[in-house]
């Protein structure tokens, strides 16, 4: 495949030459650097590139140009190469126009002139944007192919696993000629679908996620039997704890039962996270955090599940699902939460066949020009509704309350109100799901009037409540009535320390009733269910781990 392309646009030849010099010096080995002297010349160049089947990774355009300014050019360029990253080069006086362009054309970044030294002012920005582009680039590749049936819970599980782990793959429906051809070439008369084909020619029939993980080189077994710090859960809290633990010299292993990122990793867009004015997806946040953790030497096991905990003072011992035991000085539990199941007739047999818990972003394109329903009124539901509205003909949000204001952020409510194909129905619940081989229709009820209605529906996405993954801690770690882990001062009742506490001091903030075992993120009782809060708790937990270890 030819190299991806970086396009430079500026009407001042000397400036254009300087930009080209700096960009080519840094990126010339991996990218083709091309330039144009005006917006119109740039569009003509893009048409030629498109005809040749090549791909543009990034645009860097000056703003003040005659006939067509930089914002106008980038808006036109997006229609030709929508996945390319877009950077505007501006003077200080144009900064307000650049900020407005973030909202109007979803500009990725703007840079002030001059950008010297490029090592400080240019390269870090472009490095980050190109890294994002590489992670999401959909250019043709000889990667993993998955052959299966659309209305199959097994196919959905494999697509969801690959998608959440950031593994590029090509989905091929068995009903299409290419799917039938690949099945025929496999030499298996009646393969158990989905059939996963790898670039080296090997294939797996209806594999477990752990089989795929091992095949693509993901770590599922620990290198050692003892660590300073074990972190259970790879969501924002767990990843933050891993970064801070390993960067401060602790031998650290993180164990995640599904995919790094946790529930936040399925978010289509997080727009209120500090430092990202254009927002970022949960997958991008997870990818960045995983790369950072690995750089500091964190061992990351996924998919792998912890099923048992026992205390052998001064050590804590965990048992994995495969029977392996890992011992540590300190433990951080960051297992997060999952969505509660919807208990209505017909739903169990249709889960994965049009009924999904969480965002299931891997399924979004499958519902192009179809009707879908989302149950729930929290931020995750709102983010999913906005994402699916790009593809679906209509998106209906069902909530039991009178409005979204009680549970959803203001910025999301405003964006939802601006989308013509999103409808919010208040005081409404799903009472039954119906279908034979897949979801076909919903029975919904208005709780105020008692009126029931049957509506045709292609998909149902459920975002209700939060259920912690803590049952395996029963009898050891103190939990509240809903299963969330109690920590810190909440463990002290009438001046008495909790059962299992063996030290003279009181538990630290985020420390459980067992010394040296901490909790962070959504699994903690009375936690704030926000990504930034989870990241903060993960970082803080490590500081208390150090205090604990210094006194052991």
Short mmCIF file of C-alpha atoms in Angstrom, two decimals, residues 55-373:
data_model
loop_
_atom_site.label_atom_id
_atom_site.label_comp_id
_atom_site.label_asym_id
_atom_site.label_seq_id
_atom_site.Cartn_x
_atom_site.Cartn_y
_atom_site.Cartn_z
CA UNK A 55 -5.59 8.13 1.56
CA UNK A 56 -4.97 11.42 3.36
CA UNK A 57 -4.06 11.24 7.05
CA UNK A 58 -3.82 14.93 7.95
CA UNK A 59 -4.46 18.43 6.58
CA UNK A 60 -2.46 21.43 7.82
CA UNK A 61 -3.94 24.59 6.29
CA UNK A 62 -3.30 28.28 6.76
CA UNK A 63 -6.44 30.28 7.55
CA UNK A 64 -5.96 33.63 5.80
CA UNK A 65 -5.93 32.82 2.09
CA UNK A 66 -7.65 34.67 -0.78
CA UNK A 67 -10.83 33.30 -2.43
CA UNK A 68 -11.02 30.30 -0.06
CA UNK A 69 -9.83 30.56 3.53
CA UNK A 70 -8.52 27.68 5.59
CA UNK A 71 -11.79 26.88 7.36
CA UNK A 72 -13.64 26.80 4.03
CA UNK A 73 -11.00 24.51 2.54
CA UNK A 74 -11.05 22.11 5.50
CA UNK A 75 -14.84 21.93 5.32
CA UNK A 76 -14.66 20.97 1.63
CA UNK A 77 -11.79 18.55 2.25
CA UNK A 78 -13.76 16.68 4.92
CA UNK A 79 -16.32 15.62 2.31
CA UNK A 80 -13.55 13.92 0.30
CA UNK A 81 -11.50 12.44 3.17
CA UNK A 82 -13.73 12.51 6.27
CA UNK A 83 -11.34 10.45 8.42
CA UNK A 84 -8.35 12.76 7.93
CA UNK A 85 -7.29 14.95 10.83
CA UNK A 86 -7.61 18.71 10.28
CA UNK A 87 -5.34 21.41 11.71
CA UNK A 88 -5.70 25.16 11.12
CA UNK A 89 -2.64 27.45 11.14
CA UNK A 90 -3.65 30.88 12.41
CA UNK A 91 -2.43 34.24 13.57
CA UNK A 92 -3.34 35.36 17.07
CA UNK A 93 -6.08 37.63 15.70
CA UNK A 94 -7.83 34.61 14.14
CA UNK A 95 -8.00 32.49 17.28
CA UNK A 96 -11.70 33.23 17.84
CA UNK A 97 -12.51 32.01 14.31
CA UNK A 98 -10.50 28.84 14.96
CA UNK A 99 -12.33 28.18 18.22
CA UNK A 100 -15.65 28.64 16.43
CA UNK A 101 -14.47 26.18 13.78
CA UNK A 102 -14.11 23.51 16.47
CA UNK A 103 -17.90 23.63 16.83
CA UNK A 104 -18.84 24.40 13.22
CA UNK A 105 -16.65 21.93 11.30
CA UNK A 106 -15.30 19.79 14.17
CA UNK A 107 -11.77 21.13 13.69
CA UNK A 108 -9.27 18.85 15.41
CA UNK A 109 -6.74 21.51 16.41
CA UNK A 110 -5.44 24.98 15.63
CA UNK A 111 -1.83 26.21 15.88
CA UNK A 112 -0.55 29.74 16.27
CA UNK A 113 2.13 31.23 14.05
CA UNK A 114 5.06 31.02 14.50
CA UNK A 115 5.39 27.36 15.47
CA UNK A 116 9.11 27.54 16.24
CA UNK A 117 10.57 25.46 17.81
CA UNK A 118 8.58 22.69 16.08
CA UNK A 119 9.78 20.14 18.66
CA UNK A 120 7.69 21.95 21.27
CA UNK A 121 4.88 23.63 19.34
CA UNK A 122 4.25 21.56 16.21
CA UNK A 123 5.36 17.94 16.53
CA UNK A 124 3.52 17.02 19.79
CA UNK A 125 0.19 18.07 18.26
CA UNK A 126 0.74 16.28 14.96
CA UNK A 127 2.13 13.18 16.72
CA UNK A 128 -1.06 12.91 18.74
CA UNK A 129 -3.39 13.43 15.79
CA UNK A 130 -1.56 10.96 13.57
CA UNK A 131 -1.62 8.40 16.37
CA UNK A 132 -5.40 8.81 16.57
CA UNK A 133 -5.72 8.55 12.80
CA UNK A 134 -3.66 5.37 12.69
CA UNK A 135 -5.81 3.80 15.41
CA UNK A 136 -9.04 4.49 13.51
CA UNK A 137 -7.92 4.36 9.88
CA UNK A 138 -10.19 2.18 7.80
CA UNK A 139 -7.88 1.83 4.82
CA UNK A 140 -7.76 -1.60 3.15
CA UNK A 141 -5.58 -4.01 5.07
CA UNK A 142 -4.81 -7.70 5.22
CA UNK A 143 -6.04 -8.12 8.75
CA UNK A 144 -8.53 -10.28 10.63
CA UNK A 145 -11.76 -11.17 8.86
CA UNK A 146 -14.88 -12.37 10.63
CA UNK A 147 -17.50 -14.33 8.71
CA UNK A 148 -20.82 -14.75 10.43
CA UNK A 149 -24.51 -13.98 10.52
CA UNK A 150 -25.83 -10.56 11.46
CA UNK A 151 -28.52 -11.93 13.78
CA UNK A 152 -26.19 -14.06 15.84
CA UNK A 153 -25.28 -13.43 19.48
CA UNK A 154 -21.98 -15.28 18.92
CA UNK A 155 -21.04 -13.02 16.02
CA UNK A 156 -21.97 -9.98 18.06
CA UNK A 157 -19.76 -11.13 20.95
CA UNK A 158 -16.71 -11.54 18.69
CA UNK A 159 -17.24 -8.19 16.95
CA UNK A 160 -17.71 -6.48 20.29
CA UNK A 161 -14.54 -8.05 21.70
CA UNK A 162 -12.41 -7.04 18.71
CA UNK A 163 -13.88 -3.55 18.60
CA UNK A 164 -13.45 -2.85 22.31
CA UNK A 165 -9.86 -4.07 22.18
CA UNK A 166 -9.05 -1.79 19.25
CA UNK A 167 -8.27 -4.68 16.89
CA UNK A 168 -9.01 -3.78 13.23
CA UNK A 169 -11.15 -6.39 11.52
CA UNK A 170 -13.40 -6.83 8.51
CA UNK A 171 -16.94 -8.09 9.04
CA UNK A 172 -18.33 -10.23 6.20
CA UNK A 173 -21.95 -11.38 6.32
CA UNK A 174 -22.48 -15.00 5.37
CA UNK A 175 -25.37 -13.92 3.15
CA UNK A 176 -22.97 -12.05 0.89
CA UNK A 177 -21.08 -13.81 -1.87
CA UNK A 178 -17.70 -13.01 -0.28
CA UNK A 179 -18.77 -14.66 2.97
CA UNK A 180 -19.85 -17.80 1.16
CA UNK A 181 -16.62 -17.84 -0.85
CA UNK A 182 -14.48 -17.63 2.29
CA UNK A 183 -16.43 -20.42 3.96
CA UNK A 184 -15.91 -22.54 0.89
CA UNK A 185 -12.19 -21.78 0.83
CA UNK A 186 -11.89 -22.74 4.50
CA UNK A 187 -12.42 -26.38 3.55
CA UNK A 188 -14.86 -26.86 6.44
CA UNK A 189 -18.13 -28.30 5.19
CA UNK A 190 -20.32 -26.79 7.94
CA UNK A 191 -18.20 -24.42 10.04
CA UNK A 192 -19.38 -23.26 13.45
CA UNK A 193 -19.87 -19.54 12.96
CA UNK A 194 -18.49 -17.01 13.37
CA UNK A 195 -15.42 -18.05 11.45
CA UNK A 196 -12.39 -15.88 12.27
CA UNK A 197 -9.64 -15.84 9.63
CA UNK A 198 -6.17 -14.50 10.42
CA UNK A 199 -3.60 -13.02 8.01
CA UNK A 200 -1.29 -16.02 8.44
CA UNK A 201 -3.96 -18.35 7.01
CA UNK A 202 -5.08 -19.87 10.31
CA UNK A 203 -8.74 -19.82 11.31
CA UNK A 204 -10.88 -20.36 14.39
CA UNK A 205 -14.47 -21.57 14.52
CA UNK A 206 -16.71 -19.79 17.02
CA UNK A 207 -13.71 -18.96 19.22
CA UNK A 208 -13.66 -17.74 22.80
CA UNK A 209 -12.27 -14.22 23.29
CA UNK A 210 -9.25 -15.63 25.12
CA UNK A 211 -8.39 -17.75 22.05
CA UNK A 212 -8.39 -14.67 19.85
CA UNK A 213 -6.38 -12.73 22.43
CA UNK A 214 -3.69 -15.39 22.47
CA UNK A 215 -3.63 -15.57 18.67
CA UNK A 216 -3.09 -11.82 18.26
CA UNK A 217 -0.38 -11.72 20.89
CA UNK A 218 -2.28 -10.28 23.83
CA UNK A 219 -0.97 -11.25 27.25
CA UNK A 220 -3.27 -13.54 29.25
CA UNK A 221 -0.74 -15.05 31.70
CA UNK A 222 1.41 -13.20 34.24
CA UNK A 223 5.19 -13.35 33.97
CA UNK A 224 5.61 -13.54 37.73
CA UNK A 225 3.82 -14.96 40.74
CA UNK A 226 4.44 -11.95 43.00
CA UNK A 227 3.96 -8.18 42.48
CA UNK A 228 4.06 -5.08 44.61
CA UNK A 229 0.67 -4.03 43.25
CA UNK A 230 -2.17 -5.93 41.59
CA UNK A 231 -4.97 -3.93 39.98
CA UNK A 232 -8.22 -5.69 39.16
CA UNK A 233 -10.17 -3.90 36.46
CA UNK A 234 -9.00 -2.01 33.37
CA UNK A 235 -11.41 0.92 33.31
CA UNK A 236 -10.31 4.54 33.84
CA UNK A 237 -9.69 3.99 37.58
CA UNK A 238 -7.65 0.83 37.04
CA UNK A 239 -5.63 2.29 34.18
CA UNK A 240 -4.86 5.44 36.19
CA UNK A 241 -3.73 3.32 39.14
CA UNK A 242 -1.54 1.25 36.83
CA UNK A 243 0.12 4.31 35.30
CA UNK A 244 0.84 5.92 38.67
CA UNK A 245 1.90 2.65 40.32
CA UNK A 246 4.35 1.57 37.65
CA UNK A 247 5.70 5.07 37.03
CA UNK A 248 6.59 5.30 40.73
CA UNK A 249 8.56 2.07 40.75
CA UNK A 250 6.02 -0.54 41.85
CA UNK A 251 5.99 -3.86 40.02
CA UNK A 252 2.43 -3.72 38.71
CA UNK A 253 0.05 -6.08 36.96
CA UNK A 254 -3.43 -5.12 35.75
CA UNK A 255 -6.08 -7.79 35.18
CA UNK A 256 -9.13 -7.03 33.01
CA UNK A 257 -11.86 -9.56 32.32
CA UNK A 258 -13.12 -8.07 29.03
CA UNK A 259 -11.33 -5.15 27.40
CA UNK A 260 -9.31 -2.18 28.66
CA UNK A 261 -11.47 0.91 29.10
CA UNK A 262 -14.30 -0.73 30.97
CA UNK A 263 -17.76 0.74 30.52
CA UNK A 264 -16.24 4.13 29.66
CA UNK A 265 -14.40 2.48 26.78
CA UNK A 266 -17.69 1.92 24.99
CA UNK A 267 -18.60 5.62 25.07
CA UNK A 268 -18.86 7.09 21.58
CA UNK A 269 -17.87 10.59 22.72
CA UNK A 270 -16.72 12.11 26.00
CA UNK A 271 -16.88 15.89 25.59
CA UNK A 272 -16.42 17.13 29.17
CA UNK A 273 -13.06 15.52 29.93
CA UNK A 274 -10.46 18.13 30.84
CA UNK A 275 -7.90 18.94 28.15
CA UNK A 276 -9.85 17.66 25.12
CA UNK A 277 -11.90 20.61 23.76
CA UNK A 278 -13.21 18.60 20.81
CA UNK A 279 -13.93 15.55 22.96
CA UNK A 280 -12.63 12.04 22.53
CA UNK A 281 -14.15 8.60 22.34
CA UNK A 282 -13.91 6.11 25.15
CA UNK A 283 -11.87 3.89 22.84
CA UNK A 284 -9.36 6.69 22.23
CA UNK A 285 -9.06 7.41 25.95
CA UNK A 286 -8.51 3.71 26.66
CA UNK A 287 -5.94 3.34 23.89
CA UNK A 288 -3.94 6.30 25.16
CA UNK A 289 -4.06 5.06 28.75
CA UNK A 290 -3.04 1.51 27.79
CA UNK A 291 -0.07 2.82 25.78
CA UNK A 292 0.98 4.97 28.71
CA UNK A 293 0.72 2.09 31.17
CA UNK A 294 2.68 -0.27 28.95
CA UNK A 295 5.38 2.34 28.48
CA UNK A 296 5.91 2.38 32.24
CA UNK A 297 6.18 -1.41 32.37
CA UNK A 298 2.72 -2.47 33.51
CA UNK A 299 1.87 -6.09 32.76
CA UNK A 300 -1.65 -6.21 31.40
CA UNK A 301 -3.65 -9.44 31.33
CA UNK A 302 -6.80 -9.38 29.19
CA UNK A 303 -9.16 -11.09 28.88
CA UNK A 304 -8.61 -12.66 32.27
CA UNK A 305 -10.85 -12.83 35.32
CA UNK A 306 -10.19 -12.91 39.05
CA UNK A 307 -12.52 -15.33 40.84
CA UNK A 308 -11.17 -15.55 44.40
CA UNK A 309 -9.32 -13.56 47.04
CA UNK A 310 -7.67 -14.78 50.22
CA UNK A 311 -5.58 -13.08 52.88
CA UNK A 312 -2.23 -14.49 54.02
CA UNK A 313 -0.81 -11.57 56.01
CA UNK A 314 1.13 -9.63 55.03
CA UNK A 315 0.23 -10.84 51.53
CA UNK A 316 -2.95 -10.82 49.44
CA UNK A 317 -3.50 -13.73 47.06
CA UNK A 318 -5.85 -13.75 44.06
CA UNK A 319 -6.92 -16.72 41.98
CA UNK A 320 -7.62 -16.37 38.25
CA UNK A 321 -10.33 -18.23 36.35
CA UNK A 322 -7.76 -20.68 34.99
CA UNK A 323 -6.57 -21.53 38.51
CA UNK A 324 -3.39 -19.45 38.45
CA UNK A 325 -2.55 -17.65 41.70
CA UNK A 326 -0.86 -14.25 42.00
CA UNK A 327 0.43 -12.85 45.28
CA UNK A 328 0.95 -9.17 46.07
CA UNK A 329 1.69 -6.64 48.78
CA UNK A 330 -1.20 -4.33 47.85
CA UNK A 331 -4.37 -4.65 45.82
CA UNK A 332 -6.55 -2.06 44.07
CA UNK A 333 -10.06 -3.19 43.13
CA UNK A 334 -11.38 -1.18 40.18
CA UNK A 335 -13.85 -3.63 38.70
CA UNK A 336 -16.41 -0.98 37.80
CA UNK A 337 -20.04 -1.67 37.04
CA UNK A 338 -22.22 -3.13 34.32
CA UNK A 339 -25.71 -2.23 33.21
CA UNK A 340 -28.58 -3.90 35.02
CA UNK A 341 -30.61 -6.36 33.00
CA UNK A 342 -34.10 -5.46 31.87
CA UNK A 343 -36.49 -8.04 33.25
CA UNK A 344 -39.34 -8.19 30.73
CA UNK A 345 -40.87 -11.07 28.73
CA UNK A 346 -38.94 -12.13 25.65
CA UNK A 347 -35.71 -10.30 26.37
CA UNK A 348 -33.46 -13.18 27.37
CA UNK A 349 -33.72 -15.08 24.09
CA UNK A 350 -33.24 -11.90 22.02
CA UNK A 351 -30.15 -10.57 23.82
CA UNK A 352 -27.47 -10.22 21.17
CA UNK A 353 -30.13 -10.55 18.47
CA UNK A 354 -31.22 -6.94 18.40
CA UNK A 355 -31.17 -6.39 22.17
CA UNK A 356 -27.88 -5.11 23.61
CA UNK A 357 -26.59 -3.88 26.97
CA UNK A 358 -24.40 -0.83 26.60
CA UNK A 359 -23.38 0.98 23.46
CA UNK A 360 -22.30 -1.94 21.23
CA UNK A 361 -20.72 0.55 18.82
CA UNK A 362 -19.69 -2.36 16.62
CA UNK A 363 -23.36 -2.72 15.68
CA UNK A 364 -24.07 0.93 14.82
CA UNK A 365 -23.43 0.77 11.07
CA UNK A 366 -25.64 -2.32 10.84
CA UNK A 367 -28.66 -0.15 11.64
CA UNK A 368 -28.23 2.32 8.80
CA UNK A 369 -31.65 3.89 8.04
CA UNK A 370 -33.40 1.71 10.61
CA UNK A 371 -35.26 2.52 13.85
CA UNK A 372 -33.67 1.93 17.25
CA UNK A 373 -34.62 2.52 20.88
#
